[in-house]
Amino acid sequence: MVNTRAQPVARSRVAEPKFDEKELYELAEKFGTPYYLIDELTLRKKVSEIEHAFTEFRGAFRVAYSVKANFNPSVIKTFVSEGIMFDLTSPGELYFLLRCGGNPQNVMYTSITETTSEFETVIRGGVRHIVVASYNGLQNLIEAAGKTNTEVNVLIRVNPEVRVHAELRGSVRHGKFGLQFEGDEKDSAFAVLSKILSTPGLRFEGFHFHLGSQIEDPTCFAEAVEKLEVFILNTRKVLGDFSVNTIDIGGGMPVSYGKHVPSPSDFASMVVPHLNSLIESIGNRFTLIAESGRFLTAESTILVSRIVNTKRFGENKYVYIDAGYHLLIDSALLRHEYPVEVIPDRKSSEQKTVLVGRLCDPLDVFPTSSRSKLGGAEPGKLVVFRDVGAYSIVMNMPFHSTPRPCIIMRDALGNYVLVRRTQTIEELFSQEGGDLVGN
Ligand SMILES: Cc1ncc(COP(=O)(O)O)c(C=O)c1O
């Protein structure tokens, strides 16, 4: 194995995509606040940034969009038109993809629940690449493949149990996701592989791992590939030769959020030499898949809210906005800081500005730092949160009976297109069962 223990290269933050401040105010007048605004060209640019980064890989390379990050149909349709693959994890996501014109042959299906009925549904929907992560899951897949009389390509999700420096870790010792490399008991990569190889109707396709999200040090990918190599070579001695057609290295590519993080090229320069050397040592070329949800979507989107009130208390100036953590859940869950600015902003006053949301919950205080631009915060002005395209819209909650906000997309021609209407209060009442209960 080659040794490429490179340090992540610093990348400075540029506030992109750029939006015209006057237009943001006009959209606020037209559609109300808060609203999300997605930039289509940024979504497309992110695909090419990842593809470009992996050009040194010696086999075929595919990017897969992890739909869980943002299932808005405008986003899915944009990625469908880019011709990339999709990482799906529920029949609901498959429904969305098919309705958006996606091809189920381009799906990598990685389930957590792994039930027979779920597998049957996605196979009937045309999915042919399925990842299993437990022995029971494999049994269920065999049953579903039998019922549908379909040949399925199966990947094994392993947990390499490497140390991951990330906000959200998918690889932890004895963790929830994936099968263990060590041993040959039922729930091990060895036992599951052996069963796949001996089951008619299943085709062993390769391996999958997902180390985490917002991974700020890509060294763990190199370590995971090294462990995979040892596993493949050792297992071949016992089970005989099997070929590996696909290796899916999951997600985790980080987003700047105003700080320095490794770029896709930094990532690739760490992991690709190991993958190229794996091709040599196992003696077969494979297709490499890099899944991404966060990197592909986060930077494309801003959340625009309006300041509704201010208050002074001791040394603090409280700034109340009409958004809350119900629209940016990670600000409460992970104390995640999104780059935020008042527009137009002025030089910060001496007073400490505390940005708070509209929810009756002490957790609804947005983490801010010296990077935040909160000068000139007065009622009526807009506050823009950047990089909110991943794992926020999909987790919108109607806390305090607040309808889900609208989403606007700036398309490739620069037109502002409404892609999700603001939910009406009547719709919310009805979905809560308001029409079902007696008067
Ligand atoms: C299996 C799998 N692949 C890919 C991803 C996407 O990760 P990210 O959004 O960090 O790229 C996830 C996220 O949870 C995942 O569970």
Tab-separated table of C-alpha atoms in Angstrom, residues 41-277:
chain	number	residue	atom	x	y	z
A	41	LEU	CA	-25.924	26.304	-11.039
A	42	THR	CA	-24.247	25.664	-7.689
A	43	LEU	CA	-25.825	22.188	-7.538
A	44	ARG	CA	-24.386	21.432	-10.972
A	45	LYS	CA	-20.995	22.908	-10.131
A	46	LYS	CA	-20.681	20.651	-7.099
A	47	VAL	CA	-21.142	17.540	-9.246
A	48	SER	CA	-18.329	18.572	-11.555
A	49	GLU	CA	-16.079	19.472	-8.606
A	50	ILE	CA	-16.327	15.898	-7.299
A	51	GLU	CA	-16.003	14.321	-10.745
A	52	HIS	CA	-12.975	16.436	-11.527
A	53	ALA	CA	-11.325	15.511	-8.210
A	54	PHE	CA	-11.347	11.774	-8.969
A	55	THR	CA	-9.881	11.849	-12.498
A	56	GLU	CA	-6.703	10.086	-11.303
A	57	PHE	CA	-8.665	6.974	-10.342
A	58	ARG	CA	-7.801	4.163	-12.773
A	59	GLY	CA	-11.262	2.613	-13.044
A	60	ALA	CA	-14.713	4.020	-13.773
A	61	PHE	CA	-15.927	6.656	-11.319
A	62	ARG	CA	-19.529	7.651	-10.483
A	63	VAL	CA	-20.952	10.266	-8.138
A	64	ALA	CA	-24.139	9.250	-6.311
A	65	TYR	CA	-26.459	11.845	-4.817
A	66	SER	CA	-27.690	10.902	-1.324
A	67	VAL	CA	-31.316	11.936	-1.606
A	68	LYS	CA	-31.719	12.007	2.173
A	69	ALA	CA	-29.894	15.358	2.251
A	70	ASN	CA	-32.599	17.141	0.266
A	71	PHE	CA	-35.487	15.425	-1.489
A	72	ASN	CA	-37.052	18.505	-3.006
A	73	PRO	CA	-38.045	17.455	-6.544
A	74	SER	CA	-36.298	20.482	-8.084
A	75	VAL	CA	-33.013	19.255	-6.579
A	76	ILE	CA	-33.567	15.630	-7.605
A	77	LYS	CA	-34.493	16.682	-11.161
A	78	THR	CA	-31.332	18.777	-11.429
A	79	PHE	CA	-29.197	15.783	-10.479
A	80	VAL	CA	-31.184	13.443	-12.756
A	81	SER	CA	-30.300	15.724	-15.641
A	82	GLU	CA	-26.623	15.524	-14.610
A	83	GLY	CA	-26.792	11.764	-15.250
A	84	ILE	CA	-25.343	10.819	-11.852
A	85	MET	CA	-26.287	7.923	-9.573
A	86	PHE	CA	-28.549	8.033	-6.505
A	87	ASP	CA	-28.028	6.703	-3.010
A	88	LEU	CA	-31.492	5.834	-1.691
A	89	THR	CA	-32.576	4.514	1.658
A	90	SER	CA	-36.356	4.139	1.555
A	91	PRO	CA	-39.151	3.239	-0.864
A	92	GLY	CA	-40.332	6.842	-0.427
A	93	GLU	CA	-37.079	8.148	-1.855
A	94	LEU	CA	-37.443	5.752	-4.785
A	95	TYR	CA	-40.947	7.096	-5.392
A	96	PHE	CA	-39.571	10.642	-5.502
A	97	LEU	CA	-36.748	9.656	-7.840
A	98	LEU	CA	-39.040	7.833	-10.266
A	99	ARG	CA	-41.506	10.752	-10.288
A	100	CYS	CA	-38.566	13.024	-11.118
A	101	GLY	CA	-37.659	10.917	-14.154
A	102	GLY	CA	-34.730	9.078	-12.532
A	103	ASN	CA	-33.575	5.697	-13.774
A	104	PRO	CA	-33.752	2.959	-11.094
A	105	GLN	CA	-30.743	1.279	-12.737
A	106	ASN	CA	-28.730	4.220	-11.400
A	107	VAL	CA	-29.702	3.517	-7.805
A	108	MET	CA	-27.582	2.186	-4.966
A	109	TYR	CA	-30.117	1.119	-2.354
A	110	THR	CA	-28.781	1.117	1.216
A	111	SER	CA	-31.401	0.338	3.800
A	112	ILE	CA	-31.218	0.387	7.575
A	113	THR	CA	-34.449	-1.567	8.084
A	114	GLU	CA	-33.790	-4.247	5.392
A	115	THR	CA	-37.275	-5.752	5.438
A	116	THR	CA	-38.559	-8.205	2.837
A	117	SER	CA	-41.465	-5.986	1.825
A	118	GLU	CA	-39.186	-2.983	1.397
A	119	PHE	CA	-36.780	-4.959	-0.797
A	120	GLU	CA	-39.695	-6.328	-2.798
A	121	THR	CA	-41.013	-2.806	-3.389
A	122	VAL	CA	-37.710	-1.407	-4.598
A	123	ILE	CA	-36.938	-4.441	-6.779
A	124	ARG	CA	-40.387	-4.125	-8.390
A	125	GLY	CA	-39.542	-0.432	-8.858
A	126	GLY	CA	-36.532	-1.447	-10.958
A	127	VAL	CA	-33.662	-1.202	-8.459
A	128	ARG	CA	-30.934	-3.791	-9.088
A	129	HIS	CA	-28.099	-2.729	-6.770
A	130	ILE	CA	-28.836	-3.381	-3.120
A	131	VAL	CA	-26.535	-3.062	-0.118
A	132	VAL	CA	-27.004	-5.421	2.829
A	133	ALA	CA	-25.703	-4.829	6.319
A	134	SER	CA	-26.947	-7.815	8.347
A	135	TYR	CA	-27.483	-11.539	7.894
A	136	ASN	CA	-31.234	-11.163	8.438
A	137	GLY	CA	-31.248	-8.400	5.837
A	138	LEU	CA	-29.611	-10.756	3.350
A	139	GLN	CA	-32.188	-13.472	4.086
A	140	ASN	CA	-34.939	-10.920	3.457
A	141	LEU	CA	-33.324	-9.870	0.213
A	142	ILE	CA	-33.076	-13.492	-0.943
A	143	GLU	CA	-36.791	-13.882	-0.204
A	144	ALA	CA	-37.676	-10.673	-2.069
A	145	ALA	CA	-35.511	-11.637	-5.063
A	146	GLY	CA	-37.211	-15.049	-5.123
A	147	LYS	CA	-40.730	-13.583	-4.930
A	148	THR	CA	-40.009	-11.180	-7.752
A	149	ASN	CA	-37.949	-13.717	-9.692
A	150	THR	CA	-35.225	-11.111	-10.186
A	151	GLU	CA	-31.455	-11.280	-10.250
A	152	VAL	CA	-30.029	-8.706	-7.832
A	153	ASN	CA	-26.516	-7.277	-7.517
A	154	VAL	CA	-25.598	-7.274	-3.856
A	155	LEU	CA	-23.055	-5.159	-2.026
A	156	ILE	CA	-21.954	-5.724	1.537
A	157	ARG	CA	-21.887	-2.742	3.861
A	158	VAL	CA	-18.925	-3.061	6.174
A	159	ASN	CA	-18.006	-1.062	9.219
A	160	PRO	CA	-14.225	-0.664	9.042
A	161	GLU	CA	-14.207	0.623	12.642
A	162	VAL	CA	-11.659	3.321	11.819
A	163	ARG	CA	-11.343	6.513	13.796
A	164	VAL	CA	-13.288	9.284	12.041
A	165	HIS	CA	-12.922	13.011	12.719
A	166	ALA	CA	-16.394	14.178	11.819
A	167	GLU	CA	-19.460	15.947	13.104
A	168	LEU	CA	-21.465	12.739	12.565
A	169	ARG	CA	-19.611	9.429	12.685
A	170	GLY	CA	-20.850	6.374	10.792
A	171	SER	CA	-17.879	4.210	11.693
A	172	VAL	CA	-17.602	3.601	15.404
A	173	ARG	CA	-16.459	0.501	17.250
A	174	HIS	CA	-19.251	-2.083	17.415
A	175	GLY	CA	-21.490	0.491	15.692
A	176	LYS	CA	-25.020	0.595	14.331
A	177	PHE	CA	-24.092	0.596	10.639
A	178	GLY	CA	-22.502	-2.183	8.628
A	179	LEU	CA	-21.000	-5.596	9.276
A	180	GLN	CA	-17.854	-6.443	11.132
A	181	PHE	CA	-14.713	-7.436	9.248
A	182	GLU	CA	-13.434	-9.734	11.967
A	183	GLY	CA	-14.668	-13.255	12.608
A	184	ASP	CA	-17.001	-15.579	10.776
A	185	GLU	CA	-20.130	-15.447	12.904
A	186	LYS	CA	-23.515	-14.867	11.307
A	187	ASP	CA	-23.407	-11.060	11.265
A	188	SER	CA	-19.941	-10.771	9.760
A	189	ALA	CA	-18.822	-9.665	6.319
A	190	PHE	CA	-17.334	-13.139	5.829
A	191	ALA	CA	-20.546	-15.086	6.548
A	192	VAL	CA	-22.695	-12.742	4.467
A	193	LEU	CA	-20.276	-12.869	1.535
A	194	SER	CA	-20.115	-16.631	1.694
A	195	LYS	CA	-23.935	-16.819	1.630
A	196	ILE	CA	-24.192	-14.404	-1.322
A	197	LEU	CA	-21.635	-16.354	-3.344
A	198	SER	CA	-23.539	-19.595	-2.803
A	199	THR	CA	-27.051	-18.239	-3.492
A	200	PRO	CA	-28.431	-18.579	-7.022
A	201	GLY	CA	-30.131	-15.395	-8.206
A	202	LEU	CA	-27.743	-13.127	-6.330
A	203	ARG	CA	-24.673	-11.587	-7.921
A	204	PHE	CA	-21.962	-10.357	-5.605
A	205	GLU	CA	-21.198	-6.808	-6.686
A	206	GLY	CA	-18.790	-5.403	-4.130
A	207	PHE	CA	-18.365	-3.470	-0.911
A	208	HIS	CA	-19.814	-0.346	0.631
A	209	PHE	CA	-18.874	1.696	3.656
A	210	HIS	CA	-20.003	5.068	4.967
A	211	LEU	CA	-17.680	6.624	7.515
A	212	GLY	CA	-19.678	9.691	8.474
A	213	SER	CA	-20.766	13.161	7.485
A	214	GLN	CA	-18.738	16.390	7.419
A	215	ILE	CA	-15.466	14.459	7.673
A	216	GLU	CA	-12.726	17.003	8.162
A	217	ASP	CA	-9.759	14.622	7.926
A	218	PRO	CA	-9.865	12.145	5.008
A	219	THR	CA	-7.164	9.884	6.464
A	220	CYS	CA	-9.898	7.512	7.649
A	221	PHE	CA	-10.775	6.678	4.026
A	222	ALA	CA	-7.255	5.442	3.374
A	223	GLU	CA	-7.389	3.333	6.529
A	224	ALA	CA	-10.749	1.865	5.559
A	225	VAL	CA	-9.464	0.915	2.092
A	226	GLU	CA	-6.429	-0.760	3.659
A	227	LYS	CA	-8.676	-2.838	5.926
A	228	LEU	CA	-10.846	-3.751	2.961
A	229	GLU	CA	-7.834	-4.935	1.017
A	230	VAL	CA	-6.713	-7.214	3.847
A	231	PHE	CA	-10.228	-8.606	4.130
A	232	ILE	CA	-10.541	-9.339	0.398
A	233	LEU	CA	-7.160	-11.049	0.145
A	234	ASN	CA	-7.702	-13.161	3.282
A	235	THR	CA	-11.239	-14.132	2.359
A	236	ARG	CA	-10.215	-15.255	-1.117
A	237	LYS	CA	-7.890	-17.779	0.499
A	238	VAL	CA	-10.929	-19.387	2.145
A	239	LEU	CA	-13.805	-18.805	-0.298
A	240	GLY	CA	-11.823	-18.883	-3.553
A	241	ASP	CA	-11.575	-16.132	-6.114
A	242	PHE	CA	-14.442	-13.679	-6.347
A	243	SER	CA	-14.345	-10.451	-8.265
A	244	VAL	CA	-15.152	-7.040	-6.887
A	245	ASN	CA	-17.028	-4.947	-9.440
A	246	THR	CA	-17.907	-1.935	-7.290
A	247	ILE	CA	-16.517	-0.191	-4.244
A	248	ASP	CA	-18.734	2.494	-2.764
A	249	ILE	CA	-16.917	4.728	-0.282
A	250	GLY	CA	-20.097	6.409	1.003
A	251	GLY	CA	-20.440	10.077	1.849
A	252	GLY	CA	-18.714	12.511	4.147
A	253	MET	CA	-17.226	15.183	1.905
A	254	PRO	CA	-17.273	18.318	4.045
A	255	VAL	CA	-18.747	21.751	3.464
A	256	SER	CA	-16.852	24.872	4.481
A	257	TYR	CA	-19.592	26.565	6.590
A	258	GLY	CA	-17.197	29.512	6.758
A	259	LYS	CA	-14.226	27.482	8.031
A	260	HIS	CA	-11.309	25.692	6.384
A	261	VAL	CA	-12.041	22.141	5.267
A	262	PRO	CA	-10.451	19.794	2.719
A	263	SER	CA	-11.756	20.169	-0.823
A	264	PRO	CA	-12.875	17.177	-2.959
A	265	SER	CA	-9.406	17.253	-4.565
A	266	ASP	CA	-7.752	17.041	-1.148
A	267	PHE	CA	-10.013	14.110	-0.402
A	268	ALA	CA	-9.265	12.360	-3.657
A	269	SER	CA	-5.527	12.886	-3.386
A	270	MET	CA	-5.660	11.068	-0.046
A	271	VAL	CA	-7.810	8.113	-1.056
A	272	VAL	CA	-7.257	7.551	-4.798
A	273	PRO	CA	-3.668	6.241	-4.514
A	274	HIS	CA	-4.963	3.611	-2.081
A	275	LEU	CA	-7.791	2.662	-4.398
A	276	ASN	CA	-5.465	2.434	-7.402
A	277	SER	CA	-3.153	0.222	-5.414
